[in-house]
Coordinates of C-alpha atoms in Angstrom, one line a residue:
X1 CA 111.2 74.0 142.0
X2 CA 110.5 71.6 139.1
X3 CA 111.9 72.5 135.8
X4 CA 110.6 69.7 133.6
X5 CA 108.4 71.8 131.3
X6 CA 105.4 74.1 131.5
X7 CA 103.1 71.4 133.1
X8 CA 105.5 70.4 135.9
X9 CA 106.4 74.1 136.4
X10 CA 102.7 75.0 136.8
X11 CA 102.1 72.1 139.2
X12 CA 105.1 73.3 141.3
X13 CA 103.8 76.9 141.4
X14 CA 100.4 75.7 142.5
X15 CA 102.1 73.7 145.3
X16 CA 104.0 76.8 146.6
X17 CA 101.4 79.5 145.7
X18 CA 98.0 77.8 145.7
X19 CA 96.2 81.1 146.3
X20 CA 97.7 82.6 143.1
X21 CA 98.0 79.9 140.5
X22 CA 94.6 78.4 139.6
X23 CA 94.2 74.9 138.1
X24 CA 92.6 75.2 134.7
X25 CA 90.4 72.1 134.1
X26 CA 90.7 72.1 130.3
X27 CA 92.5 73.8 127.5
X28 CA 89.2 74.1 125.7
X29 CA 87.4 77.5 125.5
X30 CA 84.9 76.4 128.1
X31 CA 87.5 75.0 130.4
X32 CA 89.5 78.2 130.4
X33 CA 86.6 80.1 131.9
X34 CA 86.0 77.6 134.7
X35 CA 88.5 78.5 137.5
X36 CA 88.9 77.6 141.1
X37 CA 87.0 79.8 143.6
X38 CA 88.9 82.9 144.6
X39 CA 91.4 82.6 141.8
X40 CA 92.4 85.6 139.6
X41 CA 90.4 86.0 136.4
X42 CA 91.9 84.7 133.2
X43 CA 91.1 86.5 130.0
X44 CA 90.3 84.5 127.0
X45 CA 91.0 86.1 123.6
X46 CA 89.9 84.6 120.4
X47 CA 91.9 85.3 117.3
X48 CA 89.0 85.7 114.8
X49 CA 91.2 85.1 111.7
X50 CA 92.7 81.8 112.8
X51 CA 90.2 80.7 115.4
X52 CA 93.0 80.3 118.0
X53 CA 92.5 80.8 121.7
X54 CA 95.2 82.4 123.7
X55 CA 95.0 82.7 127.5
X56 CA 97.0 85.0 129.8
X57 CA 96.9 86.2 133.3
X58 CA 96.0 89.6 134.8
X59 CA 96.8 91.1 138.2
X60 CA 98.7 88.6 140.3
X61 CA 99.1 86.3 137.4
X62 CA 101.4 88.7 135.4
X63 CA 104.5 87.2 136.9
X64 CA 103.7 83.6 136.0
X65 CA 105.6 81.1 133.9
X66 CA 103.6 81.9 130.7
X67 CA 105.1 85.3 130.6
X68 CA 108.7 83.9 130.9
X69 CA 108.0 81.3 128.2
X70 CA 106.7 84.0 125.8
X71 CA 109.7 86.3 126.4
X72 CA 112.1 83.4 125.9
X73 CA 110.3 82.4 122.7
X74 CA 110.7 85.9 121.2
X75 CA 114.4 86.1 122.2
X76 CA 115.4 82.7 121.0
X77 CA 113.5 83.0 117.7
X78 CA 115.0 86.3 116.6
X79 CA 118.0 85.1 114.6
X80 CA 117.3 81.3 114.0
X81 CA 114.8 80.1 111.4
X82 CA 114.9 76.6 112.9
X83 CA 114.1 77.8 116.4
X84 CA 111.4 80.1 115.0
X85 CA 109.7 77.3 113.3
X86 CA 109.9 75.2 116.5
X87 CA 108.6 77.9 118.7
X88 CA 105.9 79.2 116.3
X89 CA 103.0 77.6 118.2
X90 CA 104.1 79.5 121.4
X91 CA 104.8 82.7 119.6
X92 CA 101.5 82.9 117.8
X93 CA 99.7 82.8 121.2
X94 CA 101.6 85.7 122.7
X95 CA 99.7 88.8 123.4
X96 CA 100.5 91.7 121.0
X97 CA 99.6 94.5 123.4
X98 CA 101.4 93.2 126.5
X99 CA 104.4 91.4 125.0
X100 CA 106.3 94.1 123.2
X101 CA 109.8 93.1 122.1
X102 CA 111.7 95.9 120.6
X103 CA 112.7 93.9 117.5
X104 CA 111.6 91.0 115.4
X105 CA 112.8 89.9 112.0
X106 CA 111.8 88.2 108.8
X107 CA 113.9 86.2 106.3
X108 CA 113.0 87.4 102.7
X109 CA 112.7 85.1 99.7
X110 CA 116.4 85.9 98.8
X111 CA 117.5 84.7 102.3
X112 CA 118.3 88.3 103.6
X113 CA 117.2 88.9 107.2
X114 CA 115.7 92.3 107.9
X115 CA 114.7 93.7 111.3
X116 CA 111.2 94.6 112.2
X117 CA 110.6 97.4 114.7
X118 CA 108.2 96.6 117.5
X119 CA 106.5 93.6 116.1
X120 CA 104.3 93.4 119.2
X121 CA 102.5 96.6 118.2
X122 CA 101.9 95.8 114.5
X123 CA 99.9 93.0 113.0
X124 CA 102.0 92.6 109.8
X125 CA 105.3 92.6 111.6
X126 CA 104.0 90.0 114.1
X127 CA 102.8 87.7 111.4
X128 CA 105.9 88.1 109.3
X129 CA 108.1 87.3 112.3
X130 CA 106.4 84.1 113.2
X131 CA 105.0 82.9 109.8
X132 CA 107.7 84.1 107.4
X133 CA 107.5 85.7 103.9
X134 CA 105.6 82.6 102.7
X135 CA 102.6 83.8 104.7
X136 CA 102.0 87.3 103.2
X137 CA 101.1 87.4 99.5
X138 CA 104.0 85.1 98.5
X139 CA 103.2 85.1 94.7
X140 CA 103.4 88.9 94.7
X141 CA 106.5 89.0 96.9
X142 CA 108.4 86.6 94.5
X143 CA 107.3 88.5 91.4
X144 CA 108.1 91.9 92.9
X145 CA 111.6 90.6 93.9
X146 CA 112.2 89.4 90.3
X147 CA 111.0 92.7 88.8
X148 CA 113.2 94.7 91.3
X149 CA 116.4 93.1 90.0
X150 CA 116.2 95.2 86.8
X151 CA 114.8 98.3 88.4
X152 CA 116.8 101.5 89.0
X153 CA 114.0 103.2 91.0
X154 CA 111.1 101.9 92.9
X155 CA 108.0 103.7 94.2
X156 CA 106.2 101.8 97.0
X157 CA 102.8 103.5 97.3
X158 CA 101.0 102.4 100.4
X159 CA 104.1 101.0 102.1
X160 CA 102.7 100.2 105.5
X161 CA 105.7 99.0 107.5
X162 CA 107.8 98.7 104.3
X163 CA 107.6 95.0 103.4
X164 CA 107.8 95.6 99.7
X165 CA 110.5 98.2 100.3
X166 CA 112.5 95.4 102.0
X167 CA 112.0 93.2 98.9
X168 CA 113.1 96.0 96.5
X169 CA 116.2 96.9 98.5
X170 CA 117.3 93.2 99.0
X171 CA 117.2 92.4 95.3
X172 CA 120.6 92.2 93.6
X173 CA 121.8 95.5 92.2
X174 CA 121.5 99.0 93.4
X175 CA 118.4 101.2 93.3
X176 CA 116.7 104.0 95.1
X177 CA 113.3 103.3 96.8
X178 CA 110.7 105.9 97.9
X179 CA 108.1 104.5 100.2
X180 CA 104.8 106.4 100.6
X181 CA 102.8 106.0 103.8
X182 CA 100.3 108.6 105.1
X183 CA 99.2 106.9 108.4
X184 CA 101.4 108.7 111.0
X185 CA 101.9 105.7 113.2
X186 CA 102.8 103.4 110.4
X187 CA 105.0 106.1 108.8
X188 CA 107.0 106.2 112.1
X189 CA 107.5 102.4 112.0
X190 CA 108.5 102.6 108.4
X191 CA 111.2 105.2 109.0
X192 CA 112.5 103.2 111.9
X193 CA 112.6 100.0 109.8
X194 CA 114.5 101.8 107.0
X195 CA 117.0 103.2 109.5
X196 CA 117.5 100.0 111.5
X197 CA 118.3 98.1 108.3
X198 CA 120.4 100.7 106.6
X199 CA 118.3 100.7 103.4
X200 CA 118.8 102.9 100.4
X201 CA 115.2 104.1 100.8
X202 CA 113.3 107.2 101.9
X203 CA 110.0 107.3 103.7
X204 CA 107.5 109.9 102.4
X205 CA 104.7 110.7 104.8
X206 CA 102.0 111.5 102.2
X207 CA 99.1 109.9 100.5
X208 CA 99.3 109.5 96.7
X209 CA 96.2 110.5 94.7
X210 CA 95.2 112.5 91.6
X211 CA 95.5 115.9 93.2
X212 CA 98.1 117.6 95.4
X213 CA 97.1 119.3 98.7
X214 CA 95.5 117.8 101.8
X215 CA 92.8 115.2 102.4
X216 CA 91.2 113.2 105.2
X217 CA 92.6 109.7 105.6
X218 CA 90.0 107.3 107.0
X219 CA 91.5 104.9 109.6
X220 CA 90.0 101.6 110.7
X221 CA 90.5 99.4 113.7
X222 CA 93.2 97.5 111.8
X223 CA 96.6 98.9 111.1
X224 CA 96.4 97.1 107.7
X225 CA 93.7 99.4 106.4
X226 CA 93.5 103.1 105.7
X227 CA 92.2 105.0 102.7
X228 CA 91.4 108.3 101.3
X229 CA 88.0 106.8 100.3
X230 CA 85.8 106.8 103.4
X231 CA 83.7 103.9 102.0
X232 CA 86.7 101.5 101.7
X233 CA 86.2 97.9 102.7
X234 CA 88.9 97.6 105.3
X235 CA 86.5 97.7 108.2
X236 CA 84.5 100.3 110.1
X237 CA 86.1 103.8 110.1
X238 CA 87.2 104.7 113.6
X239 CA 88.6 108.1 112.9
X240 CA 90.2 110.3 110.3
X241 CA 93.3 112.4 110.1
X242 CA 94.4 115.1 107.7
X243 CA 97.3 114.1 105.6
X244 CA 99.3 115.6 102.7
X245 CA 98.5 114.3 99.2
X246 CA 100.9 114.0 96.3
X247 CA 100.6 112.8 92.7
X248 CA 103.0 110.4 90.9
X249 CA 103.5 113.0 88.1
X250 CA 104.3 115.8 90.5
X251 CA 106.7 113.6 92.6
X252 CA 108.5 112.4 89.4
X253 CA 109.0 116.0 88.3
X254 CA 110.3 117.1 91.7
X255 CA 112.7 114.2 92.0
X256 CA 113.7 114.1 88.3
X257 CA 113.0 110.3 88.1
X258 CA 114.7 108.4 85.3
X259 CA 112.9 107.7 82.1
X260 CA 113.4 103.9 82.3
X261 CA 113.9 101.2 84.9
X262 CA 111.0 102.3 87.1
X263 CA 108.9 99.8 89.2
X264 CA 105.8 100.8 91.0
X265 CA 103.7 99.0 93.7
X266 CA 100.3 100.4 94.6
X267 CA 98.2 99.2 97.6
X268 CA 95.9 102.0 98.9
X269 CA 92.7 100.2 99.8
X270 CA 90.4 101.1 96.8
X271 CA 92.1 104.4 95.9
X272 CA 94.3 102.8 93.2
X273 CA 92.4 104.2 90.2
X274 CA 93.0 107.7 91.3
X275 CA 96.7 107.0 92.0
X276 CA 97.0 105.8 88.4
X277 CA 95.1 108.8 87.1
X278 CA 97.5 111.1 88.8
X279 CA 100.5 109.3 87.2
X280 CA 99.5 108.9 83.6
X281 CA 102.1 111.3 82.4
X282 CA 104.8 109.3 84.2
X283 CA 103.4 106.0 83.0
X284 CA 103.3 107.2 79.4
X285 CA 106.9 108.5 79.6
X286 CA 108.6 105.6 81.4
X287 CA 106.3 102.5 80.8
X288 CA 107.0 101.1 84.3
X289 CA 106.0 97.7 85.5
X290 CA 103.3 98.1 88.2
X291 CA 102.0 95.7 90.8
X292 CA 98.5 97.0 91.9
X293 CA 95.9 95.8 94.4
X294 CA 92.4 95.2 93.1
X295 CA 90.0 95.4 96.1
X296 CA 87.1 96.5 94.0
X297 CA 86.1 96.7 90.3
X298 CA 88.1 99.2 88.3
X299 CA 86.5 101.5 85.8
X300 CA 87.1 99.8 82.4
X301 CA 88.2 103.2 81.0
X302 CA 91.4 103.0 83.1
X303 CA 92.4 99.7 81.6
X304 CA 91.5 101.0 78.1
X305 CA 93.7 104.0 78.7
X306 CA 96.6 101.8 79.8
X307 CA 95.9 99.4 76.9
X308 CA 96.4 102.3 74.5
X309 CA 99.9 102.6 76.0
X310 CA 100.6 98.9 75.3
X311 CA 99.7 97.6 78.8
X312 CA 98.2 94.3 79.6
X313 CA 96.9 93.0 83.0
X314 CA 98.0 89.7 84.5
X315 CA 96.5 88.0 87.6
X316 CA 99.2 87.2 90.2
X317 CA 98.2 83.7 91.2
X318 CA 99.7 80.8 93.1
X319 CA 99.8 78.9 89.8
X320 CA 101.7 81.8 88.1
X321 CA 100.6 84.8 85.9
X322 CA 97.4 84.7 83.9
X323 CA 96.4 87.3 81.4
X324 CA 93.1 89.0 82.1
X325 CA 90.9 91.6 80.3
X326 CA 89.5 93.3 83.4
X327 CA 90.5 94.5 86.8
X328 CA 88.0 93.0 89.3
X329 CA 88.3 91.3 92.7
X330 CA 88.5 87.5 92.4
X331 CA 87.4 85.1 95.1
X332 CA 87.7 81.4 94.5
X333 CA 86.5 79.0 97.3
X334 CA 88.2 80.9 100.1
X335 CA 91.2 82.2 98.2
X336 CA 91.4 85.9 97.3
X337 CA 93.4 87.0 94.3
X338 CA 94.1 90.7 95.1
X339 CA 97.1 91.8 93.0
X340 CA 97.7 92.3 89.3
X341 CA 100.7 93.0 87.2
X342 CA 100.3 95.8 84.8
X343 CA 103.1 95.8 82.2
X344 CA 103.9 96.6 78.6
X345 CA 106.3 93.7 78.4
X346 CA 105.8 91.1 75.6
X347 CA 103.9 88.0 76.6
X348 CA 107.0 85.9 76.2
X349 CA 108.8 87.9 78.9
X350 CA 105.9 87.6 81.3
X351 CA 105.8 83.9 80.7
X352 CA 109.5 83.8 81.6
X353 CA 108.8 85.7 84.8
X354 CA 106.0 83.3 85.7
X355 CA 108.3 80.3 85.1
X356 CA 110.9 81.7 87.5
X357 CA 108.5 82.0 90.5
X358 CA 106.2 79.0 90.0
X359 CA 108.7 76.4 91.3
X360 CA 108.9 78.1 94.7
X361 CA 105.2 78.7 94.9
X362 CA 104.5 75.0 94.4
X363 CA 106.2 74.4 97.8
X364 CA 103.8 76.8 99.6
X365 CA 100.3 75.7 100.7
X366 CA 98.0 78.7 99.8
X367 CA 95.7 77.8 102.6
X368 CA 98.4 78.9 105.0
X369 CA 98.8 82.4 103.4
X370 CA 97.1 85.7 104.0
X371 CA 95.1 85.3 100.8
X372 CA 93.1 82.4 102.2
X373 CA 89.8 83.3 103.9
X374 CA 88.4 79.9 104.8
X375 CA 86.2 77.3 103.2
X376 CA 83.2 78.0 101.1
X377 CA 81.4 77.0 98.0
X378 CA 83.8 75.7 95.5
X379 CA 86.4 75.2 98.2
X380 CA 89.9 75.8 96.8
X381 CA 92.0 72.8 96.0
X382 CA 95.7 73.6 95.6
X383 CA 97.8 71.9 93.0
X384 CA 100.1 69.1 94.1
X385 CA 102.9 70.6 96.2
X386 CA 106.5 69.9 95.2
X387 CA 108.6 68.0 97.8
X388 CA 111.8 69.2 96.3

């Protein structure tokens, strides 16, 4: 049998098994749907976010060479950044539901490799494995890694699979991390990721809010979106599940958190203001640095309350940190600025933080990150990228 690549292999398979391997007239979307008479049906899936088409067999086609190539791509890319970059076009076209490798991995900004449990079942794990840390909120990742270096304790509120927990644990120094994730399925992946990587972290299966007790967590079709607010913008709500709720003040009292060296990240799909409201006592006592998501406009009273404690808000942008007087979602020609730094640090210290992350951000094209949503009026034009 020919072994000179996918094309020759496909021709050889058609020669030996003409009734099982159809000839696809074209790699275009139209061509993929026009098959020889009597051939098994090919499913065409369109990845809406990237506009990519991936094609895979069903029934008698399950055994074909595409499946072997996809498995080989996952296996060879696991520990080699070079092979991963080379095999990325193949990997991004594998089917998340059918191709389920037990482990993937991602190399963090500091160079540390961490294992990702079942990347074939989780969108963020899949994207991190094939696109790297540069894809998912790189400015926030670099800033959070810098802030974690001086932190003694980290609270990751809305941890998902634990990506920001990875960043906190990989930073130089020693610290304890608590990762909050109420979605039962994601909490199980989070615990496994912590265990597989031997992290000094603890998963807390609870939603953080302004009251303790229980509440209904609204789940959407995406494993990237869930919220205690049923009107959140993460997509249509498919179902809800009852979860335990906690407050930052209550958790801090129960765990006797230190009075300094605290870092908090909050990403809870529109519920952030109530998380802050439930932690004002902790914030007033410890003055932590906080990285928070802004998916909708915040009540100005929240920023005024924080301003009375000496806090200022800074937009986390590809160009660095920019001071702002309000917490509102920013969209600029296809690029979304989601996260803010809330800190009581002097402006000179914030400028120093910004200067440390900007050189690496200049090497990243923001149009290849999760923050880019496509062209539109005022199409985003990135600054000149460094070739260093």
